[in-house]
Structure formats: structure tokens, C-alpha cells
Amino acid sequence: MNLSIVIPLLNEEESLQELHDWIISVMESNGFSYEIIFIDDGSTDGSWKVISKLSERNDYVKGIRFLRNFGKSQALHAGFRAALGDVIITMDADLQDNPEEIPELYRLITTEGFDLISGWKKKRYDALLSKNLPSKLFNWAARKTSGVKLHDFNCGLKAFRKAVVKTIEVRGEMHRYIPVLAKNAGFSNIGEKVVQHQARKYGKTKFGMERFINGFLDLITIWFVSKFGKRPMHLFGALGVLMFIVGFGFAAYLGIDKLFINPSGRLITDRPQFFIALTAMILGTQLFLAGFIGEIMIRSKKNEPRYTVSEEINFARQEEQYSS
């Protein structure tokens, strides 16, 4: 199979039929073998009914429905796990991503040898103060922190080699940083393509200040995890040892001064160096233990379910077609 189109969505009932028809037109005009995987992330409108009707007319339309809203990262994870295509395309369901970009994205992966191509919405039709400026600030910080030179980390339109999506773990709110996750996993051939951005036709944006703040918090998290996620002792242990040495140094100084230099001077507990030494050694011990506990947790970590699927459509049927 050439392509898997993975589309996470939340309350996009009005746009799904138009998006489906547009994708089908592009697929058929280019002769692609394909599947379209809609992941309904707990919609409260009629989105699932629309997906069900589309799947009845087209066997290559698949649907995954979450029991409730678990977030875009979890929806992408479910779509990646189910995808069968050699190239996986992700796009949003709000018609702001143009399916006409798909053939060129596919070519860049299959012919040019890229592992991942991220869309760059160079000209945007979003609100300047509420979305454009925060997005520019966010992308600048992401470039500086991660070392991945992309202009638009948050663009939903991306193309992946199959090995990438089967390797990376998208959890929490980390969908914004999939290129960083791919780089950390060893997929270094990452590029970008200027793509057409279209004004939202139906509904309203899900982007808000809360998501903007969470994005920066996630950026700090992914930087930390990429540096020390596998070896927390390298950070906490090193800081703990350093703090303990500082505290022990002050304690040794106080002891030598009291025993040999100035035995008739002030009590050790009356000197500020005593509290510095005590605090530093306690903090050092706690940091060291934090690193040690982190190492134990990593080694004993179990894969826990991050979302609950209530329904699936067409998966068994299409797998039988490709296995026969």
C-alpha cells in the first residue's frame, strides 16, 4: 500500500464529507493505493456518524473512535499503530490542510529519501495576535532548544516513512514535537515543504492560550527527556554529588577551624556556614536519591494504556483484502 492518511479529529462533522471527497479525488488521479484512517477523539457532535457512512461507501475508509477525548497525541498514536502504508500522511480534519500537497510529499519520501517532511504554512490565515505571533515565538523556541531547523513544528500536514511512525512514541501532548522525537530516535533526514494554508471553513479553532502554554512546558519536557530520559542519574546524580561535596567541604572547614584553629570561638551551630553545609548535604542526598529512583522506574516501567477505543470500522475487512 502506498499511503496511509491519518486524520485525528474532534467535532469536525461539517468538514468530513468534503475532506473525504477531496482526498479520494487526489488518490484516484494519482493512482495511489491508500487507506484513510479517521480517529474520532471523543467528538460530541455527529462526526462518528459521518465516518460510519463514509466507510460504508468506501472500504478504504477506516475509523477509530475513542471512548472520550484523550488528546491529539493519543489519536495519532492509534493511527500510527494501525497504519499499513509505506508512507504515512497526517493532516487535520478542518480543511485547512490541502490534500493536493500529498503527491509531492509522497515523492519527497519515496524518491528523495527523506524520513520525515513537515509542512510549513508560510502564509497563514489565522488571527495575528491569538495564533500567528504565539506560533512564531513557539517555533523559534523549539528550533533553538531541539536543534531541528523547521519553521513550523505545529503544522498538522506531515509525511513519514513507515519506519518512523512505528518507532517513535507519541504520548501526552508531544504531537507538536514529532520531528524532535524522530531525530532523537535516529531519523536525521528531516525536511520541510512550504504548503498552502487555507482559512477555516467550518467550526472554530481548538487552539487557545492553554495549549500555547502547554506547548512550552512540553518543549522543556522533551528537551529534558532527550538529554536525560534514559539516564536520569546523569543529571540528578551529578547535581547531588556536587551539592554533597560543597556541603561536606563547608562541614570539613568548620570542623578543622573548631578543633585546631579557633577552638574557643563561636559554636559551630551559631555560624552561617553550618546551615549552608547542612542544607547542601541534604539537597545533595535528595538529588542523588531522585536519580536513583528514576533509574529504577525506567527499568520497571510497564506499557500502560493511554486511551480507550470504543469502536473500530473496516480494519479486519481491509487487512483480509491485503493478506489474500
Coordinates of C-alpha atoms in Angstrom, one line a residue:
M1 CA 0.0 0.0 0.0
N2 CA 1.4 3.4 -1.0
L3 CA -0.3 5.7 1.5
S4 CA -2.0 5.8 4.9
I5 CA -3.8 9.1 5.5
V6 CA -4.1 9.6 9.3
I7 CA -6.6 12.2 10.4
P8 CA -7.3 12.9 14.1
L9 CA -10.4 14.9 14.7
L10 CA -12.6 16.4 17.4
N11 CA -16.1 17.8 16.5
E12 CA -15.4 18.3 12.7
E13 CA -18.8 16.9 11.5
E14 CA -19.3 19.6 8.8
S15 CA -15.9 19.2 7.1
L16 CA -15.5 15.4 6.9
Q17 CA -17.5 14.7 3.8
E18 CA -15.8 17.4 1.8
L19 CA -12.4 16.4 3.1
H20 CA -13.0 12.7 2.2
D21 CA -14.1 13.6 -1.4
W22 CA -11.1 15.8 -1.9
I23 CA -8.7 13.1 -0.7
I24 CA -10.3 10.5 -2.9
S25 CA -10.0 12.7 -5.9
V26 CA -6.3 13.2 -5.3
M27 CA -5.7 9.5 -4.7
E28 CA -7.6 8.3 -7.8
S29 CA -6.0 11.0 -10.1
N30 CA -2.5 9.8 -9.0
G31 CA -3.2 6.1 -8.9
F32 CA -2.3 5.6 -5.3
S33 CA -3.3 2.6 -3.2
Y34 CA -4.4 4.0 0.1
E35 CA -6.3 4.0 3.3
I36 CA -7.9 6.8 5.2
I37 CA -7.9 6.4 9.0
F38 CA -10.1 8.8 10.9
I39 CA -9.5 8.9 14.6
D40 CA -12.5 10.4 16.4
D41 CA -11.1 11.8 19.7
G42 CA -14.3 11.8 21.7
S43 CA -16.4 14.0 19.4
T44 CA -19.7 15.1 20.9
D45 CA -21.3 16.1 17.5
G46 CA -22.2 13.8 14.6
S47 CA -18.6 13.1 13.4
W48 CA -18.7 9.4 14.1
K49 CA -21.9 9.0 12.1
V50 CA -20.3 10.7 9.1
I51 CA -17.3 8.5 9.4
S52 CA -19.5 5.4 9.6
K53 CA -21.4 6.5 6.4
L54 CA -18.2 7.1 4.6
S55 CA -16.8 3.7 5.5
E56 CA -20.0 2.0 4.1
R57 CA -19.3 3.6 0.7
N58 CA -15.6 3.2 0.7
D59 CA -13.8 0.1 2.1
Y60 CA -10.6 2.0 2.4
V61 CA -12.0 4.4 4.9
K62 CA -11.3 3.2 8.5
G63 CA -12.5 4.6 11.7
I64 CA -11.2 4.6 15.3
R65 CA -13.5 6.0 18.0
F66 CA -12.2 6.9 21.4
L67 CA -14.5 6.5 24.4
R68 CA -13.8 10.1 25.4
N69 CA -11.4 12.9 24.5
F70 CA -7.8 11.7 25.1
G71 CA -5.9 14.3 23.1
K72 CA -4.3 14.6 19.6
S73 CA -1.1 12.8 20.5
Q74 CA -3.1 9.7 21.6
A75 CA -5.2 9.9 18.4
L76 CA -2.0 10.0 16.3
H77 CA -0.6 7.1 18.2
A78 CA -3.6 5.0 17.5
G79 CA -3.5 5.9 13.8
F80 CA 0.2 5.2 13.5
R81 CA -0.2 1.8 15.1
A82 CA -2.9 0.9 12.6
A83 CA -1.3 2.3 9.5
L84 CA -0.3 -0.1 6.8
G85 CA 1.1 2.3 4.1
D86 CA 4.7 2.7 3.1
V87 CA 4.3 6.5 3.6
I88 CA 2.0 7.9 6.3
I89 CA 0.5 11.3 5.9
T90 CA -1.0 13.2 8.8
M91 CA -3.4 16.1 8.3
D92 CA -6.1 17.9 10.2
A93 CA -9.8 17.5 9.5
D94 CA -10.7 21.2 9.4
L95 CA -9.9 21.6 5.7
Q96 CA -7.0 24.0 6.5
D97 CA -4.6 21.4 5.1
N98 CA -4.7 20.9 1.3
P99 CA -4.8 17.3 0.1
E100 CA -3.3 18.4 -3.2
E101 CA 0.1 18.6 -1.4
I102 CA 0.0 14.8 -0.8
P103 CA 1.6 13.6 -4.1
E104 CA 4.7 15.9 -3.7
L105 CA 5.1 14.9 0.0
Y106 CA 4.9 11.2 -1.1
R107 CA 7.6 11.9 -3.8
L108 CA 9.9 13.5 -1.3
I109 CA 9.8 10.5 1.0
T110 CA 10.0 7.8 -1.7
T111 CA 12.3 9.4 -4.2
E112 CA 14.3 12.0 -2.3
G113 CA 14.9 9.6 0.6
F114 CA 13.6 11.8 3.4
D115 CA 12.5 10.2 6.7
L116 CA 10.1 13.0 7.5
I117 CA 8.7 16.0 5.7
S118 CA 7.0 18.7 7.8
G119 CA 4.6 21.2 6.2
W120 CA 5.4 24.9 6.5
K121 CA 2.4 27.2 6.4
K122 CA 4.4 30.2 5.3
K123 CA 1.3 32.3 4.6
R124 CA -1.3 31.8 7.3
Y125 CA -4.9 32.9 7.6
D126 CA -5.1 32.7 11.4
A127 CA -5.7 35.6 13.8
L128 CA -2.4 37.5 14.2
L129 CA -2.4 38.1 17.9
S130 CA -4.1 35.0 19.2
K131 CA -2.4 32.4 17.0
N132 CA 0.2 33.7 14.5
L133 CA 2.5 35.6 16.9
P134 CA 2.4 32.9 19.6
S135 CA 3.1 30.3 16.9
K136 CA 6.2 32.2 15.7
L137 CA 7.5 32.5 19.2
F138 CA 6.9 28.8 19.9
N139 CA 8.6 27.7 16.7
W140 CA 11.6 29.9 17.4
A141 CA 12.0 28.4 20.9
A142 CA 11.5 24.9 19.5
R143 CA 14.3 25.4 16.9
K144 CA 16.7 26.8 19.5
T145 CA 16.0 24.1 22.0
S146 CA 15.8 21.0 19.8
G147 CA 18.3 21.8 17.1
V148 CA 15.7 20.7 14.4
K149 CA 15.7 23.5 11.8
L150 CA 12.0 23.7 10.9
H151 CA 9.9 26.8 10.6
D152 CA 6.5 25.3 11.5
F153 CA 6.6 22.4 14.1
N154 CA 2.9 22.6 14.7
C155 CA 1.7 22.1 11.1
G156 CA -0.6 19.1 11.0
L157 CA 0.4 18.2 7.4
K158 CA 3.4 15.9 7.6
A159 CA 4.7 12.9 5.7
F160 CA 6.6 10.0 7.3
R161 CA 8.5 6.9 6.2
K162 CA 6.7 3.9 7.8
A163 CA 9.6 3.0 10.0
V164 CA 9.5 6.4 11.7
V165 CA 5.9 6.2 12.9
K166 CA 6.4 2.6 14.0
T167 CA 9.5 3.6 16.1
I168 CA 8.6 6.8 17.9
E169 CA 6.3 7.0 20.9
V170 CA 3.8 9.9 20.7
R171 CA 2.3 10.5 24.1
G172 CA 1.0 13.3 26.3
E173 CA 0.9 16.4 24.2
M174 CA 4.1 15.6 22.2
H175 CA 2.4 15.7 18.8
R176 CA 3.9 19.1 18.3
Y177 CA 7.4 17.7 18.6
I178 CA 7.2 14.6 16.4
P179 CA 10.2 15.8 14.3
V180 CA 12.2 16.1 17.5
L181 CA 11.1 12.6 18.6
A182 CA 12.1 11.3 15.2
K183 CA 15.5 13.0 15.4
N184 CA 16.1 11.5 18.9
A185 CA 15.2 8.1 17.6
G186 CA 17.9 8.4 14.9
F187 CA 16.0 9.6 11.9
S188 CA 18.1 12.5 10.8
N189 CA 16.9 13.1 7.3
I190 CA 14.2 15.6 8.1
G191 CA 13.0 18.3 5.7
E192 CA 10.1 20.7 5.2
K193 CA 8.0 21.9 2.4
V194 CA 6.0 25.1 2.0
V195 CA 2.3 24.1 1.9
Q196 CA -0.8 26.0 1.2
H197 CA -2.8 27.1 4.3
Q198 CA -6.5 27.6 3.9
A199 CA -8.8 29.6 6.1
R200 CA -11.1 27.6 8.4
K201 CA -14.4 26.9 6.6
Y202 CA -16.4 25.3 9.4
G203 CA -16.4 25.4 13.2
K204 CA -13.8 27.2 15.4
T205 CA -10.2 26.6 16.2
K206 CA -9.2 24.4 19.1
F207 CA -6.0 26.5 19.7
G208 CA -6.0 28.6 22.8
M209 CA -3.7 30.2 25.3
E210 CA -3.8 27.0 27.4
R211 CA -2.4 24.9 24.5
F212 CA 0.2 27.6 23.9
I213 CA 1.5 27.4 27.5
N214 CA 1.3 23.6 27.5
G215 CA 3.4 23.7 24.3
F216 CA 6.2 25.5 26.0
L217 CA 6.0 23.2 29.0
D218 CA 6.2 20.2 26.7
L219 CA 9.2 21.7 25.0
I220 CA 11.1 21.8 28.3
T221 CA 9.9 18.2 29.0
I222 CA 11.1 16.9 25.6
W223 CA 14.5 18.7 26.0
F224 CA 15.0 17.1 29.4
V225 CA 13.8 13.6 28.2
S226 CA 16.0 13.7 25.1
K227 CA 19.1 14.6 27.3
F228 CA 18.5 12.6 30.4
G229 CA 15.4 10.4 29.9
K230 CA 17.4 7.2 29.6
R231 CA 19.8 8.1 32.3
P232 CA 18.3 10.4 35.0
M233 CA 21.2 9.6 37.3
H234 CA 23.5 11.5 34.9
L235 CA 21.7 14.7 35.9
F236 CA 20.3 14.2 39.4
G237 CA 23.3 12.1 40.5
A238 CA 25.8 14.6 39.2
L239 CA 24.0 17.5 40.9
G240 CA 23.6 15.5 44.1
V241 CA 27.3 14.6 44.3
L242 CA 28.2 18.3 43.5
M243 CA 25.9 19.6 46.3
F244 CA 27.1 17.0 48.7
I245 CA 30.8 17.9 48.1
V246 CA 30.0 21.5 48.6
G247 CA 28.3 20.8 51.9
F248 CA 31.0 18.4 53.0
G249 CA 33.6 21.0 52.2
F250 CA 31.9 23.5 54.5
A251 CA 31.5 20.9 57.2
A252 CA 35.2 20.0 57.0
Y253 CA 36.2 23.6 57.2
L254 CA 34.0 24.2 60.2
G255 CA 35.4 21.1 61.9
I256 CA 39.1 21.9 61.3
D257 CA 38.5 25.5 62.4
K258 CA 36.8 24.5 65.6
L259 CA 39.3 21.7 66.5
F260 CA 42.6 23.2 65.5
I261 CA 42.4 26.9 64.6
N262 CA 39.9 28.6 66.9
P263 CA 38.6 26.1 69.5
S264 CA 37.4 28.9 71.8
G265 CA 35.4 30.7 69.2
R266 CA 31.6 30.6 68.4
L267 CA 29.7 27.4 68.5
I268 CA 29.5 25.7 65.1
T269 CA 25.7 26.0 65.2
D270 CA 26.0 29.8 65.5
R271 CA 27.9 30.1 62.2
P272 CA 26.0 30.5 58.9
Q273 CA 28.4 28.1 57.2
F274 CA 26.9 25.3 59.3
F275 CA 23.5 25.8 57.8
I276 CA 25.0 26.0 54.3
A277 CA 26.8 22.7 54.9
L278 CA 23.7 21.0 56.3
T279 CA 21.4 22.3 53.5
A280 CA 23.8 21.4 50.7
M281 CA 24.4 17.8 52.0
I282 CA 20.6 17.2 52.5
L283 CA 19.9 18.5 49.0
G284 CA 22.7 16.5 47.5
T285 CA 21.4 13.3 49.1
Q286 CA 17.9 14.0 47.9
L287 CA 19.0 14.7 44.3
F288 CA 21.1 11.6 44.3
L289 CA 18.1 9.5 45.5
A290 CA 15.9 11.2 42.9
G291 CA 18.2 10.0 40.2
F292 CA 18.4 6.5 41.7
I293 CA 14.6 6.2 41.9
G294 CA 14.3 7.5 38.3
E295 CA 16.7 4.7 37.1
I296 CA 14.6 2.1 39.0
M297 CA 11.3 3.5 37.5
I298 CA 12.7 3.4 34.0
R299 CA 13.8 -0.3 34.4
S300 CA 10.5 -1.3 35.8
K301 CA 8.2 0.8 33.6
K302 CA 5.3 -1.1 32.0
N303 CA 3.4 0.0 29.0
E304 CA 0.1 1.3 30.3
P305 CA -2.9 2.0 28.0
R306 CA -3.2 5.7 27.2
Y307 CA -6.6 5.7 25.6
T308 CA -9.7 3.5 25.3
V309 CA -11.1 2.6 21.9
S310 CA -14.9 2.1 21.8
E311 CA -15.4 1.2 18.1
E312 CA -13.4 0.4 15.0
I313 CA -14.5 0.3 11.4
N314 CA -13.2 -1.6 8.4
F315 CA -9.9 -2.8 9.9
A316 CA -10.5 -6.5 9.7
R317 CA -12.1 -6.2 6.3
Q318 CA -9.2 -4.4 4.7
E319 CA -6.5 -6.5 6.4
E320 CA -8.1 -9.6 4.8
Q321 CA -8.0 -7.9 1.4
Y322 CA -4.3 -7.2 1.7
S323 CA -3.4 -10.7 3.1
S324 CA -5.3 -12.5 0.4

